[in-house]
Short mmCIF file of C-alpha atoms in Angstrom, two decimals:
data_model
loop_
_atom_site.label_atom_id
_atom_site.label_comp_id
_atom_site.label_asym_id
_atom_site.label_seq_id
_atom_site.Cartn_x
_atom_site.Cartn_y
_atom_site.Cartn_z
CA MET A 24 -70.39 29.62 -82.86
CA ASP A 25 -72.41 32.80 -82.36
CA GLY A 26 -70.82 35.00 -85.04
CA SER A 27 -72.31 38.23 -83.69
CA HIS A 28 -69.47 38.55 -81.18
CA ALA A 29 -66.10 39.88 -82.26
CA PRO A 30 -63.17 39.45 -79.83
CA LEU A 31 -63.17 42.16 -77.19
CA PRO A 32 -60.18 44.48 -77.64
CA ALA A 33 -57.51 44.79 -74.99
CA SER A 34 -56.44 48.36 -74.25
CA SER A 35 -52.76 47.39 -74.55
CA PRO A 36 -50.75 44.22 -75.19
CA GLY A 37 -49.96 44.06 -71.46
CA LEU A 38 -48.29 41.10 -69.81
CA ALA A 39 -49.16 37.44 -70.31
CA PRO A 40 -48.89 35.78 -66.88
CA PRO A 41 -47.96 32.10 -66.68
CA LYS A 42 -50.16 29.25 -67.80
CA PRO A 43 -49.58 25.51 -68.28
CA PRO A 44 -48.30 24.28 -71.67
CA VAL A 45 -50.90 23.62 -74.37
CA THR A 46 -50.48 20.45 -76.38
CA THR A 47 -50.85 20.35 -80.16
CA ARG A 48 -51.35 16.59 -80.46
CA GLN A 49 -54.15 14.17 -79.66
CA ARG A 50 -53.61 12.28 -76.40
CA THR A 51 -54.56 8.67 -75.78
CA GLN A 52 -57.23 8.06 -73.14
CA PHE A 53 -54.58 6.72 -70.74
CA GLU A 54 -52.46 9.83 -71.25
CA ALA A 55 -55.53 12.00 -70.70
CA PHE A 56 -56.25 10.21 -67.41
CA LEU A 57 -52.69 10.80 -66.22
CA VAL A 58 -52.94 14.49 -67.15
CA LEU A 59 -56.27 14.71 -65.33
CA ARG A 60 -54.56 13.41 -62.20
CA ARG A 61 -51.52 15.70 -62.61
CA ASN A 62 -53.09 18.96 -63.76
CA PRO A 63 -56.51 19.17 -65.46
CA LEU A 64 -55.60 22.62 -66.85
CA GLU A 65 -53.26 20.83 -69.27
CA LEU A 66 -56.08 18.69 -70.71
CA TRP A 67 -57.11 21.07 -73.45
CA GLY A 68 -55.18 21.45 -76.67
CA GLU A 69 -55.12 24.33 -79.14
CA ALA A 70 -58.48 23.36 -80.64
CA ALA A 71 -60.27 23.95 -77.33
CA TYR A 72 -59.35 27.64 -77.47
CA GLU A 73 -60.56 28.04 -81.05
CA LYS A 74 -63.56 25.77 -81.72
CA ASP A 75 -67.13 26.00 -80.49
CA VAL A 76 -67.76 22.27 -79.84
CA LEU A 77 -65.33 19.44 -79.16
CA PRO A 78 -66.77 15.90 -79.16
CA GLY A 79 -64.85 12.92 -77.80
CA ARG A 80 -64.87 9.80 -75.66
CA PHE A 81 -63.29 9.16 -72.26
CA LEU A 82 -63.40 5.89 -70.33
CA GLY A 83 -66.01 4.59 -72.76
CA ARG A 84 -68.41 7.53 -72.35
CA GLU A 85 -69.44 10.15 -74.87
CA GLN A 86 -68.03 13.61 -74.06
CA LEU A 87 -69.00 17.02 -75.40
CA MET A 88 -67.12 20.22 -74.55
CA LEU A 89 -69.06 23.40 -75.28
CA ASN A 90 -67.69 26.87 -76.04
CA ALA A 91 -70.57 28.24 -78.13
CA PRO A 92 -72.77 30.68 -76.13
CA ASP A 93 -76.06 29.33 -77.49
CA ALA A 94 -75.09 25.75 -76.60
CA ILE A 95 -73.97 26.74 -73.09
CA ARG A 96 -77.20 28.68 -72.59
CA HIS A 97 -79.20 25.61 -73.64
CA VAL A 98 -77.48 23.33 -71.10
CA LEU A 99 -77.25 25.75 -68.16
CA VAL A 100 -80.47 27.72 -68.65
CA GLU A 101 -83.05 26.49 -71.14
CA ASN A 102 -82.89 22.76 -70.36
CA HIS A 103 -80.88 22.77 -67.13
CA GLU A 104 -83.12 20.19 -65.44
CA ASN A 105 -81.92 17.59 -67.96
CA TYR A 106 -78.32 17.96 -66.75
CA GLY A 107 -77.13 16.77 -63.35
CA ARG A 108 -73.82 16.65 -61.51
CA ASN A 109 -71.53 13.92 -62.79
CA ILE A 110 -70.63 10.98 -60.58
CA GLY A 111 -66.98 11.99 -60.11
CA ALA A 112 -67.93 15.35 -58.60
CA ARG A 113 -70.57 13.78 -56.38
CA ARG A 114 -68.16 11.19 -54.99
CA VAL A 115 -65.56 13.84 -54.13
CA LEU A 116 -67.84 16.59 -52.79
CA GLN A 117 -70.71 14.78 -51.07
CA PRO A 118 -68.72 13.81 -47.94
CA VAL A 119 -68.10 17.49 -47.10
CA LEU A 120 -71.10 19.23 -48.71
CA GLY A 121 -73.73 16.57 -48.09
CA ASP A 122 -77.05 17.35 -49.72
CA GLY A 123 -76.53 21.11 -49.62
CA LEU A 124 -77.36 23.52 -52.42
CA PHE A 125 -74.28 22.79 -54.53
CA LEU A 126 -75.08 19.09 -55.02
CA ALA A 127 -78.86 19.09 -54.64
CA GLU A 128 -81.00 18.26 -57.68
CA GLY A 129 -84.60 18.66 -58.80
CA LYS A 130 -87.27 19.50 -56.23
CA ALA A 131 -84.78 19.55 -53.32
CA TRP A 132 -82.56 22.06 -55.15
CA ARG A 133 -85.50 24.33 -56.02
CA HIS A 134 -86.61 24.39 -52.37
CA GLN A 135 -83.09 25.16 -51.15
CA ARG A 136 -82.46 27.85 -53.74
CA ARG A 137 -85.74 29.66 -53.01
CA THR A 138 -85.07 29.49 -49.28
CA ILE A 139 -81.43 30.62 -49.35
CA ALA A 140 -81.55 33.33 -52.03
CA PRO A 141 -83.03 36.10 -49.81
CA SER A 142 -80.19 35.53 -47.30
CA MET A 143 -77.66 36.56 -49.96
CA ALA A 144 -79.54 39.58 -51.31
CA PRO A 145 -77.67 42.91 -51.80
CA ARG A 146 -79.41 44.40 -48.75
CA ILE A 147 -77.55 41.86 -46.58
CA MET A 148 -74.09 42.94 -47.79
CA PRO A 149 -73.55 45.59 -45.03
CA ILE A 150 -73.99 42.88 -42.36
CA LEU A 151 -71.47 40.62 -44.09
CA ALA A 152 -69.05 43.43 -44.99
CA ARG A 153 -68.58 44.23 -41.30
CA HIS A 154 -67.25 40.70 -40.75
CA VAL A 155 -64.98 41.03 -43.81
CA VAL A 156 -63.42 44.25 -42.49
CA ALA A 157 -62.98 42.96 -38.94
CA ALA A 158 -61.17 39.80 -40.08
CA SER A 159 -59.14 41.66 -42.72
CA ALA A 160 -57.99 44.32 -40.25
CA ALA A 161 -56.77 41.65 -37.82
CA GLU A 162 -54.85 39.87 -40.58
CA GLU A 163 -53.22 43.12 -41.69
CA VAL A 164 -51.80 43.60 -38.18
CA THR A 165 -50.32 40.08 -38.31
CA LEU A 166 -48.91 40.55 -41.80
CA ALA A 167 -47.33 43.89 -40.83
CA LYS A 168 -45.18 42.02 -38.30
CA SER A 169 -43.80 39.93 -41.18
CA ALA A 170 -42.80 42.93 -43.29
CA GLY A 171 -39.37 42.44 -44.84
CA ARG A 172 -39.43 38.66 -44.30
CA PRO A 173 -40.65 36.05 -46.81
CA VAL A 174 -44.32 35.14 -46.36
CA GLU A 175 -46.38 32.42 -48.03
CA LEU A 176 -49.57 34.30 -48.75
CA LEU A 177 -51.81 31.47 -49.94
CA PRO A 178 -52.20 29.74 -46.53
CA ARG A 179 -52.61 33.15 -44.88
CA LEU A 180 -55.33 34.09 -47.36
CA GLN A 181 -57.00 30.71 -46.90
CA GLN A 182 -57.07 31.25 -43.14
CA LEU A 183 -58.37 34.79 -43.62
CA ALA A 184 -61.13 33.69 -45.99
CA LEU A 185 -62.08 30.86 -43.65
CA ARG A 186 -62.23 33.31 -40.74
CA ILE A 187 -64.44 35.63 -42.80
CA ALA A 188 -66.70 32.74 -43.83
CA GLY A 189 -66.98 31.46 -40.27
CA GLN A 190 -67.61 34.85 -38.70
CA SER A 191 -70.10 35.77 -41.43
CA MET A 192 -71.93 32.52 -40.78
CA PHE A 193 -71.70 32.25 -37.00
CA SER A 194 -70.36 35.53 -35.51
CA LEU A 195 -67.91 33.18 -33.78
CA GLU A 196 -64.21 33.72 -33.23
CA MET A 197 -62.87 31.11 -35.63
CA ALA A 198 -59.37 30.66 -34.19
CA SER A 199 -59.94 27.18 -32.74
CA TYR A 200 -62.62 25.97 -35.15
CA GLY A 201 -60.77 27.35 -38.17
CA ARG A 202 -57.55 25.49 -37.38
CA GLU A 203 -59.40 22.23 -36.84
CA MET A 204 -61.52 22.67 -39.96
CA ARG A 205 -58.50 23.52 -42.10
CA ALA A 206 -56.60 20.48 -40.82
CA MET A 207 -59.55 18.20 -41.63
CA LEU A 208 -59.93 19.65 -45.11
CA LEU A 209 -56.22 19.32 -45.89
CA ARG A 210 -56.34 15.69 -44.76
CA TYR A 211 -59.37 15.06 -46.96
CA ALA A 212 -57.75 16.81 -49.93
CA GLY A 213 -54.60 14.73 -49.62
CA ARG A 214 -56.44 11.41 -49.46
CA PHE A 215 -59.78 11.68 -51.21
CA ALA A 216 -60.24 14.88 -53.26
CA GLN A 217 -58.78 13.58 -56.52
CA PRO A 218 -61.08 11.12 -58.31
CA GLY A 219 -59.49 7.75 -58.91
CA PHE A 220 -59.92 5.58 -61.98
CA LEU A 221 -62.78 3.58 -60.45
CA ASP A 222 -64.45 6.77 -59.18
CA LEU A 223 -64.98 7.74 -62.82
CA LEU A 224 -65.67 4.24 -64.17
CA LEU A 225 -68.09 2.73 -61.65
CA PRO A 226 -71.80 3.67 -61.62
CA GLY A 227 -73.04 5.76 -58.71
CA SER A 228 -74.81 2.75 -57.19
CA MET A 229 -71.45 1.05 -56.55
CA GLN A 230 -68.88 2.15 -53.98
CA SER A 231 -65.35 2.80 -55.18
CA PRO A 232 -62.41 1.87 -52.93
CA LEU A 233 -61.98 5.55 -52.01
CA ASP A 234 -65.67 5.89 -51.12
CA ARG A 235 -65.22 3.82 -47.96
CA GLY A 236 -62.64 6.26 -46.65
CA ARG A 237 -64.83 9.18 -47.65
CA ALA A 238 -67.75 7.70 -45.71
CA GLY A 239 -65.59 7.51 -42.57
CA PHE A 240 -64.57 11.14 -43.04
CA ARG A 241 -68.24 12.11 -43.47
CA LYS A 242 -69.08 10.82 -39.98
CA GLU A 243 -66.21 12.76 -38.43
CA TRP A 244 -67.14 15.87 -40.41
CA LEU A 245 -70.78 15.78 -39.22
CA ARG A 246 -69.67 15.61 -35.59
CA PHE A 247 -67.44 18.64 -36.12
CA MET A 248 -70.19 20.68 -37.82
CA ASP A 249 -72.63 19.80 -35.03
CA ARG A 250 -70.16 21.10 -32.43
CA MET A 251 -69.85 24.42 -34.28
CA ILE A 252 -73.61 24.80 -34.64
CA ASP A 253 -74.15 23.90 -30.97
CA ALA A 254 -71.64 26.58 -29.94
CA ARG A 255 -73.38 29.14 -32.14
CA GLU A 256 -76.85 28.29 -30.80
CA ALA A 257 -75.59 28.64 -27.24
CA GLN A 258 -74.64 32.28 -27.82
CA PRO A 259 -77.03 34.72 -26.12
CA ARG A 260 -78.91 36.98 -28.50
CA GLN A 261 -79.94 40.56 -27.95
CA GLY A 262 -82.65 42.02 -30.13
CA ASP A 263 -84.28 40.65 -33.26
CA GLU A 264 -81.84 41.88 -35.91
CA PRO A 265 -79.88 39.09 -37.67
CA ARG A 266 -76.25 38.98 -36.64
CA ASP A 267 -74.99 36.72 -39.40
CA LEU A 268 -75.88 34.20 -42.07
CA PHE A 269 -76.81 31.55 -39.53
CA ASP A 270 -79.60 33.75 -38.16
CA LEU A 271 -80.79 34.39 -41.71
CA LEU A 272 -80.71 30.71 -42.72
CA ALA A 273 -82.31 29.48 -39.50
CA ALA A 274 -85.20 31.93 -40.01
CA ALA A 275 -85.44 31.42 -43.79
CA ARG A 276 -88.62 29.97 -45.27
CA ASP A 277 -89.39 28.79 -48.77
CA PRO A 278 -91.66 31.55 -50.20
CA GLU A 279 -93.77 28.94 -52.01
CA THR A 280 -94.19 26.25 -49.35
CA GLY A 281 -93.33 28.03 -46.09
CA GLU A 282 -90.88 25.25 -45.18
CA GLY A 283 -87.58 25.98 -43.49
CA PHE A 284 -84.50 23.82 -42.96
CA ASP A 285 -84.33 21.02 -40.43
CA ARG A 286 -81.13 20.45 -38.47
CA ALA A 287 -79.53 18.10 -41.04
CA GLN A 288 -80.39 20.41 -43.94
CA LEU A 289 -79.13 23.47 -42.08
CA ARG A 290 -75.86 21.67 -41.32
CA ASP A 291 -75.29 20.85 -45.01
CA GLU A 292 -76.13 24.40 -46.12
CA VAL A 293 -73.73 25.84 -43.54
CA ALA A 294 -70.95 23.51 -44.71
CA THR A 295 -71.61 24.35 -48.36
CA MET A 296 -71.51 28.09 -47.82
CA ILE A 297 -68.40 28.07 -45.61
CA LEU A 298 -66.40 25.67 -47.77
CA ALA A 299 -67.42 26.77 -51.25
CA GLY A 300 -67.10 30.41 -50.24
CA HIS A 301 -63.76 30.48 -48.46
CA GLU A 302 -61.60 28.36 -50.78
CA THR A 303 -62.68 30.06 -54.01
CA THR A 304 -62.23 33.54 -52.54
CA ALA A 305 -58.82 32.64 -51.09
CA VAL A 306 -57.39 31.47 -54.42
CA THR A 307 -58.88 34.51 -56.17
CA LEU A 308 -57.08 36.77 -53.69
CA PHE A 309 -53.87 34.76 -54.09
CA TRP A 310 -53.82 35.19 -57.88
CA ALA A 311 -54.77 38.87 -57.50
CA CYS A 312 -51.81 39.38 -55.14
CA TYR A 313 -49.55 37.42 -57.48
CA LEU A 314 -50.58 39.61 -60.42
CA ALA A 315 -50.20 42.78 -58.33
CA ALA A 316 -46.63 41.79 -57.47
CA LEU A 317 -45.98 40.93 -61.11
CA MET A 318 -47.38 44.28 -62.31
CA PRO A 319 -46.71 46.88 -59.57
CA HIS A 320 -48.15 49.76 -61.64
CA HIS A 321 -51.57 48.16 -61.20
CA ALA A 322 -50.95 47.73 -57.49
CA GLU A 323 -50.12 51.43 -57.17
CA ARG A 324 -53.33 52.39 -58.91
CA MET A 325 -55.36 50.21 -56.54
CA ALA A 326 -53.56 51.70 -53.53
CA GLN A 327 -54.36 55.24 -54.69
CA GLU A 328 -57.98 54.29 -55.28
CA ALA A 329 -58.26 52.71 -51.82
CA ASP A 330 -56.83 55.82 -50.16
CA GLY A 331 -60.00 57.71 -51.02
CA ALA A 332 -62.45 54.98 -49.97
CA ASP A 333 -64.17 54.38 -46.64
CA LEU A 334 -63.09 50.82 -45.87
CA SER A 335 -64.35 50.87 -42.29
CA PRO A 336 -66.84 48.26 -41.01
CA GLU A 337 -69.70 50.72 -41.52
CA GLY A 338 -68.66 52.06 -44.92
CA ALA A 339 -67.00 49.17 -46.77
CA ALA A 340 -70.11 47.71 -48.43
CA SER A 341 -70.98 51.07 -50.00
CA ALA A 342 -67.32 51.86 -50.77
CA VAL A 343 -67.08 48.99 -53.25
CA ARG A 344 -68.80 51.22 -55.82
CA SER A 345 -65.97 53.75 -55.45
CA LEU A 346 -63.32 51.13 -56.29
CA PRO A 347 -63.90 50.54 -60.04
CA PHE A 348 -60.29 49.71 -60.88
CA THR A 349 -59.94 47.26 -57.98
CA ARG A 350 -63.17 45.59 -59.06
CA ALA A 351 -61.92 45.45 -62.68
CA PHE A 352 -58.62 43.96 -61.45
CA ILE A 353 -60.53 41.22 -59.61
CA ASP A 354 -62.75 40.58 -62.64
CA GLU A 355 -59.72 40.22 -64.92
CA THR A 356 -58.08 37.92 -62.36
CA LEU A 357 -61.20 35.75 -62.45
CA ARG A 358 -61.06 35.66 -66.25
CA LEU A 359 -57.51 34.27 -66.38
CA TYR A 360 -57.55 32.28 -63.12
CA PRO A 361 -61.16 31.24 -62.39
CA PRO A 362 -61.27 29.25 -59.12
CA ALA A 363 -63.88 26.86 -60.55
CA PHE A 364 -62.11 25.97 -63.78
CA LEU A 365 -64.53 23.31 -65.04
CA ILE A 366 -68.30 22.79 -65.03
CA VAL A 367 -69.35 19.21 -65.76
CA ARG A 368 -72.87 17.93 -66.29
CA GLU A 369 -74.32 14.58 -67.26
CA ALA A 370 -77.32 14.37 -69.59
CA LEU A 371 -80.19 12.69 -67.71
CA GLY A 372 -82.12 12.15 -70.95
CA PRO A 373 -81.60 12.52 -74.69
CA ASP A 374 -81.24 16.04 -76.05
CA ARG A 375 -80.02 18.03 -79.02
CA VAL A 376 -77.09 20.37 -78.35
CA ALA A 377 -75.10 22.44 -80.85
CA GLY A 378 -76.77 20.65 -83.74
CA ARG A 379 -75.93 17.21 -82.32
CA ASP A 380 -78.21 14.52 -80.92
CA ILE A 381 -76.84 13.29 -77.60
CA ALA A 382 -77.88 10.31 -75.52
CA ALA A 383 -78.59 10.07 -71.82
CA GLY A 384 -75.32 9.63 -69.97
CA THR A 385 -73.33 11.95 -72.23
CA VAL A 386 -70.86 14.02 -70.21
CA VAL A 387 -71.13 17.71 -71.14
CA SER A 388 -68.44 20.12 -69.98
CA MET A 389 -67.89 23.88 -70.07
CA SER A 390 -64.67 25.42 -68.79
CA PRO A 391 -64.47 28.98 -67.41
CA TRP A 392 -60.68 28.56 -67.82
CA VAL A 393 -60.99 27.88 -71.56
CA LEU A 394 -63.78 30.39 -72.16
CA GLY A 395 -61.76 33.15 -70.48
CA ARG A 396 -58.92 32.52 -72.94
CA HIS A 397 -60.92 31.64 -76.05
CA ARG A 398 -59.67 33.42 -79.16
CA ALA A 399 -63.16 34.08 -80.51
CA TYR A 400 -64.11 36.26 -77.53
CA TRP A 401 -60.97 38.08 -76.39
CA ASP A 402 -58.25 40.09 -78.10
CA ASN A 403 -54.82 39.07 -76.73
CA PRO A 404 -56.66 36.53 -74.55
CA ASP A 405 -53.62 35.45 -72.51
CA HIS A 406 -52.69 39.04 -71.58
CA PHE A 407 -53.80 40.59 -68.31
CA ASP A 408 -55.67 43.88 -68.83
CA PRO A 409 -58.17 45.16 -66.21
CA ALA A 410 -59.38 47.81 -68.69
CA ARG A 411 -61.56 45.11 -70.23
CA PHE A 412 -63.84 45.45 -67.19
CA LEU A 413 -63.69 49.16 -66.39
CA PRO A 414 -66.92 51.20 -66.59
CA GLY A 415 -67.65 52.05 -70.22
CA ALA A 416 -65.84 49.01 -71.65
CA VAL A 417 -67.78 46.73 -73.96
CA PRO A 418 -69.01 43.85 -71.78
CA PRO A 419 -67.90 40.34 -72.70
CA PRO A 420 -70.39 38.06 -74.45
CA ARG A 421 -72.71 36.27 -72.06
CA TYR A 422 -71.45 32.74 -71.37
CA ALA A 423 -67.92 33.68 -72.49
CA TYR A 424 -67.18 34.94 -68.98
CA MET A 425 -68.78 33.00 -66.14
CA PRO A 426 -66.44 32.54 -63.17
CA PHE A 427 -69.47 31.87 -60.95
CA GLY A 428 -71.33 29.68 -63.43
CA ALA A 429 -74.52 30.75 -65.17
CA GLY A 430 -78.25 30.17 -65.27
CA PRO A 431 -80.43 29.08 -62.35
CA ARG A 432 -77.47 27.34 -60.71
CA ILE A 433 -75.19 30.36 -60.76
CA CYS A 434 -73.34 30.68 -57.44
CA VAL A 435 -75.78 32.11 -54.91
CA GLY A 436 -72.90 33.77 -53.05
CA ALA A 437 -71.34 35.48 -56.07
CA GLN A 438 -72.14 39.01 -54.87
CA PHE A 439 -70.69 38.34 -51.43
CA ALA A 440 -67.56 36.76 -52.93
CA LEU A 441 -66.95 39.79 -55.16
CA THR A 442 -67.61 42.22 -52.31
CA GLU A 443 -65.21 40.33 -50.04
CA ALA A 444 -62.46 40.10 -52.68
CA VAL A 445 -62.65 43.80 -53.56
CA ILE A 446 -62.63 44.95 -49.91
CA VAL A 447 -59.75 42.69 -48.88
CA MET A 448 -57.68 43.52 -51.98
CA ALA A 449 -58.21 47.27 -51.55
CA ARG A 450 -57.17 47.14 -47.90
CA LEU A 451 -54.09 45.01 -48.67
CA MET A 452 -52.96 47.33 -51.48
CA ARG A 453 -53.51 50.38 -49.28
CA THR A 454 -51.40 48.86 -46.49
CA PHE A 455 -48.62 46.93 -48.27
CA ARG A 456 -46.39 46.84 -51.32
CA LEU A 457 -45.92 43.31 -52.66
CA GLY A 458 -42.83 41.75 -54.19
CA PHE A 459 -41.54 38.22 -54.71
CA PHE A 460 -38.98 36.39 -52.65
CA GLY A 461 -36.98 34.16 -54.98
CA ARG A 462 -37.39 33.34 -58.64
CA GLY A 463 -39.03 30.72 -60.80
CA THR A 464 -42.20 30.35 -62.80
CA VAL A 465 -45.41 29.67 -60.92
CA LEU A 466 -47.93 27.66 -62.93
CA PRO A 467 -51.63 27.27 -62.13
CA ARG A 468 -52.77 23.75 -61.30
CA GLY A 469 -56.33 22.49 -61.21
CA PHE A 470 -56.75 20.80 -57.84
CA VAL A 471 -60.39 21.23 -56.81
CA THR A 472 -59.76 24.94 -57.42
CA THR A 473 -57.11 26.77 -59.49
CA GLN A 474 -54.05 26.59 -57.23
CA PRO A 475 -50.37 27.53 -57.70
CA ASP A 476 -48.24 24.49 -58.47
CA ARG A 477 -45.76 25.29 -55.69
CA PRO A 478 -45.51 27.46 -52.55
CA VAL A 479 -44.99 31.11 -53.43
CA ARG A 480 -43.23 33.45 -51.02
CA PHE A 481 -43.82 37.19 -51.10
CA LEU A 482 -42.03 40.14 -49.55
CA LEU A 483 -44.34 42.72 -47.98
CA SER A 484 -43.30 46.26 -47.16
CA ASN A 485 -45.50 48.68 -45.23
CA ARG A 486 -46.67 51.73 -47.14
#
C-alpha cells in the first residue's frame, strides 16, 4: 500500500448510515456465488477494507482485488489496454448498450472517445442544464401534489432522470418514450440482468442459456431506439446552434481521422448515454434524499444555500459553483453509495501487478464501494460527513475515491452527472422537507447499480 497517505480526518463522528453485514469468515465458492446473486455488496469481508491486495480463485479462475493506489493506477491508466471488460459484464450489458463507448475496446473505443469527448465539455453544460431545470421543475409540481402522503421517491427519481437524459439527448417530450423505455428495462432487469452460473463459466464464444433471450430483447430494443431517433430527426430545426446532445453527436467528428458515427454507431452511443446516465444519477439522488431525511440538519443547510442561488434554466449551470455544501453532500453520498460499486477487468496478456506476476485471463477487480470505506484512506470511514469534500479540505488520495472510474476510461459524462445531481438536489431541498413514512432499516443492494433492498416511502412537506 502507498504509505504516504494517512486516513483523511472526519470533522465529527457523525452518523453511520446502513450497510450490509460484513463477514469475518472465508466463504466457499458456492457460498460466494449465492451471495453474488443475492447482494454483491456482501461479498467482501473485513480484510477487503484493510488490505491492499486480495488474491483468490472463483469458478476456476484467478482473481485479484486491488485497493493499493499504485496498483489501480497501473491497471486503469498505465497499462489499461491490457485489461478488457470481463465476459459477465459483456453478456449482461451488450444487448442494451451494443458496441457503444462503455463496452468498446481498442481502436473502436479510441475513435468513440475522441469523437464524443467534445460533446461533454464544460462549455456544453449550459445547454444541458436548461433541460435539467425544465424537467426538475415539472417534477416538483407533481411532487407538491403528493405533500403529506407517502411517496416512493426512487421510481419518481428514475423517471425524472430518464426524462432529463431523453430531453438532453433529443429535446423530445419523453412522456410516451420514457414509459415504454422504462417498462422494457424493468423487464430486461427482471429476466436477464443478473449473470447466471453459465454466464460466468462459459467462454465468450459460446452462448449461455440466458444469451438467447438477451438476443431476442436486443432486436426489440433496436427497433425502439430507431423509432426514437426517427422522431428526433423529423423535428424541424431553426438555426445552426445545437439543441441537445443528439445534434452534437450527429455532427461530431474524430479529430484525428475526421470520421463521424454511422446510424448503427449513433444508435449505440445514444443508448449508452441515456441508460448509463439516467440510472446512476437516479440512485445517487435517491441515496442523497435518504441521507437528507436521515440527517435533517444537512437538508436545512442545503435549503439555505439553494435560497441564494439562481436555479433558473439560464443560471443553473453557473450556480453550481455557489452550492459548495450541496456539491460536498453529493460527493460524500457517492463515497458511501457509489452507483457503480464494482469495476472488473480481465487481463488480456501477462502482466505484473502489485508485485505479483499474473497470467492472461486473470480477473482483476477494484470496488468504489470498498475503496470509499477503506480504513487506510478515511477516518471513521462508515460515517457520513460532507465536510470531507468542502473547499479547503484535504482531498482524498487519487484512486481511493473514484465513483466515476479513473484513467482514460473514466465516465465521459461525469461532469454532466454531477451538475445534474447538484441542481436537482438543491431544487428539491429548497422546495421540500423530507421525512420517512414507516420504520425499518434500508440496506443497499448491488443490482447493476447500488439500489435500496426494499421500497422506501418518504413524506414530503412544502417549505
